[in-house]
Amino acid sequence: MQAFCARRAGRSARRWPFALVALLLAAHAASLLAAPGDLDSGGFNAANPIISDRGKALAKPGRSSAAPDNARGVAVQADGKVLVAGSCSGLSTSKLCVVRYHPDGTPDLTFNPNATQGGLQPDLQAGELIIEETPGQSLFGMVAVQPDQKIIVAGTCSNLTSGYYDFCVVRLLPDASLDTSFNAGGTTPGVATVAPGAFYNVASGLTLQADGKIVIVGSCGASLVANAMCLSRHNGDGTLDTSFNAGGALPGTRIEVIGNSNSSYAMAAAQQSDGKLVVAGSCLNNANTEFCLLRLTTAGALDSAFGSGGKVITPISTDEDAAKAVTIQQDGKIVLAGACSTGGAFSTGAITRYCVARYNSNGTLDTTGFNATALVPTDRGKLLFAFDSDFDGAYAVFVQPDGKVLLGGRCRAGSVAGTGVFCSARLLADGGLDSTWGSGGKAIQPSIANERDLTYAAALQTNGYLLLAGNCYRGSPDAFCVARFEGGPYTPPACTLNIDGNMAVDAATDGLLIVRYLLGLRGAALASSAVGSNPARNTTQIEAYLAGLLLAGTLDADNDGQMLATTDGLLILRALLGLSDTALTAGAANSAHPNARNAQQILAWIAATHGAACLP
């Protein structure tokens, strides 16, 4: 019997390596053949036995077999794990919900690990969460990750008293449990709600400020028949930041109408390096819907240095222009992207296309740098283009480290009404289509599920991969879906202060690692919550790399012959934040030393010693 078992084991041992080698070779071949814009079938969910499902993942956390799950947000943690958020059917009504995947696209069973062990939701799977604690019906969940890896989920929740809807925001601990230190004095600790407008308040965008404050934007009912752009800003503990628009009717919020009609909708927000907030969306103006922008000071007032009294309105196409996303370039220019139609409104058979506009920091169109060679002068500074269908639109925009503009959104499958496919495009810095992305700058994924795939959110990983998330139909009802696409090619920034070796130089990671190392921290104390997404170095390698910089003397920013956290570490961190002059050196540089560098010399030394790419 033992001999028989040994022979069986030997046969298995001879067979398995060939199968494993074949699988590895197939994955390697897929990665070799993959090009920017292609589905990452060799790296994301690559071990799925159904070959057509590789590169993508679907989930149905909702408890109803009839009600759809609607994904509206996607984010990437510092460890590369992927969060997808939206709304799902809960115990009795729609609730905010989240799923989490490992970096390889497989479900992360450490997220809500007790899901299958009873409680309110015994039929959930580990890796999935339905947030039952939000009030009433909850919709349109968006997600972001704080530097401490706590998870912010925001959306729209019904107000059981007024009968309308409010903004709502939840904070989760990394294991998916509710963080009861968030809005601890509220009715439900861990959950905060606010109504910027008197009637229906619908959240559409979520952003985290550099100082940890949370901003939610959307549309609010100024009356039962009038919508306005609106936003709320929350402190890190979940309470309203009443220093924001302190003189308004409800400090901590702002509501604003743009255009000549009571129909304004905010969809996204981004924070500039100076702390000002840019809020983007659409508004009805002269019977057409246009791209619309607000810029607010750090105190929440309209910024008079931007556009006309802090507001900008831009017609892109001839009918309905809806901005869905906004980002800020390193040079301060503002990029908006969305869906723009010609030949009628969206609902009346219009031709809808991807559209982009780039603005100078004062709110004027960048007519000399973006699509500057357009034959029609009024087309300069903006761009309108189609895929192979008549119903295309961008829902996300990113600026890569090399200055290229990456767009993600949805397209029709040809011209067949009711169909949808994930699609993306990449532009050169001057607005021209980048021929290295997909086919001529545009890429279409034929089917995530069944050619009824709708993109609503996207995230750009620091290694260049693009994540698109939304709703996909594979049988009934719709499910969450996320797909990852090849990125790059581009190289990490040429900066030796890029301590974790990823695709971005960041004060919150690289600067913090330098300060901690100079303080004497090592191991987990050095790296915990201080390593950026997709690092090229692990903790041991980060220690060794910093030791090399220290040995070479290249961390002595103020040139006093010492390398200290409270001077040199702080100076480098501030420089990575973009500070200069006295904001850089105050209380940090050893100015009493005869060879001490001033602020200008410190920045010049960083550029010469570590690379100009270190500085914003």
CSV table of C-alpha atoms in Angstrom, one decimal, residues 291 314-318 320-323 334-342 352-359 365-367 369-387 392-394 397 405-407 425-434 440-442:
chain,number,residue,atom,x,y,z
A,291,PHE,CA,-18.9,72.9,-17.8
A,314,THR,CA,-17.3,77.0,-20.4
A,315,PRO,CA,-19.4,75.7,-23.4
A,316,ILE,CA,-17.7,72.6,-24.9
A,317,SER,CA,-20.2,71.2,-27.4
A,318,THR,CA,-23.5,72.6,-28.8
A,320,GLU,CA,-25.3,69.3,-23.0
A,321,ASP,CA,-21.8,69.4,-21.4
A,322,ALA,CA,-21.5,67.5,-18.2
A,323,ALA,CA,-18.1,67.6,-16.3
A,334,ILE,CA,-6.9,72.5,-13.9
A,335,VAL,CA,-8.2,69.7,-16.1
A,336,LEU,CA,-11.9,68.8,-16.4
A,337,ALA,CA,-13.3,65.8,-18.2
A,338,GLY,CA,-16.8,64.6,-18.9
A,339,ALA,CA,-19.5,63.8,-21.5
A,340,CYS,CA,-20.6,66.3,-24.1
A,341,SER,CA,-23.4,66.0,-26.6
A,342,THR,CA,-24.3,67.4,-30.0
A,352,THR,CA,-22.2,62.1,-26.9
A,353,ARG,CA,-18.4,62.2,-26.7
A,354,TYR,CA,-15.5,62.3,-24.4
A,355,CYS,CA,-14.7,66.0,-23.6
A,356,VAL,CA,-11.8,67.7,-21.8
A,357,ALA,CA,-10.9,71.3,-21.0
A,358,ARG,CA,-7.7,72.6,-19.4
A,359,TYR,CA,-7.6,75.9,-17.5
A,365,LEU,CA,-8.8,78.3,-20.8
A,366,ASP,CA,-5.3,77.2,-21.7
A,367,THR,CA,-5.6,78.1,-25.3
A,369,GLY,CA,-0.9,74.9,-24.4
A,370,PHE,CA,-3.8,72.5,-24.8
A,371,ASN,CA,-5.2,71.7,-28.3
A,372,ALA,CA,-3.5,75.0,-29.3
A,373,THR,CA,-3.4,74.2,-33.0
A,374,ALA,CA,-7.1,73.7,-33.4
A,375,LEU,CA,-8.2,75.3,-36.7
A,376,VAL,CA,-11.2,77.0,-35.0
A,377,PRO,CA,-9.8,79.4,-32.3
A,378,THR,CA,-12.8,78.8,-30.0
A,379,ASP,CA,-11.8,75.1,-29.8
A,380,ARG,CA,-8.4,75.8,-28.3
A,381,GLY,CA,-8.0,74.9,-24.6
A,382,LYS,CA,-10.6,72.1,-24.9
A,383,LEU,CA,-11.1,68.8,-26.8
A,384,LEU,CA,-14.0,66.7,-28.0
A,385,PHE,CA,-13.5,63.2,-29.4
A,386,ALA,CA,-15.5,60.0,-30.0
A,387,PHE,CA,-14.7,56.2,-30.0
A,392,ASP,CA,-19.2,57.9,-25.0
A,393,GLY,CA,-18.3,59.8,-21.9
A,394,ALA,CA,-15.4,60.2,-19.4
A,397,VAL,CA,-9.3,62.1,-15.3
A,405,VAL,CA,-3.6,63.0,-19.3
A,406,LEU,CA,-5.4,59.7,-18.7
A,407,LEU,CA,-9.2,59.4,-19.1
A,425,ALA,CA,-8.0,57.3,-23.6
A,426,ARG,CA,-4.7,58.9,-23.0
A,427,LEU,CA,-3.6,62.4,-24.2
A,428,LEU,CA,-0.2,63.9,-24.6
A,429,ALA,CA,0.4,67.0,-22.4
A,430,ASP,CA,-0.6,69.2,-25.4
A,431,GLY,CA,-4.0,67.5,-25.8
A,432,GLY,CA,-3.1,65.2,-28.7
A,433,LEU,CA,-4.1,61.6,-28.6
A,434,ASP,CA,-1.2,59.4,-27.3
A,440,GLY,CA,-4.4,55.5,-31.6
A,441,GLY,CA,-4.8,56.8,-28.0
A,442,LYS,CA,-8.1,55.0,-27.3
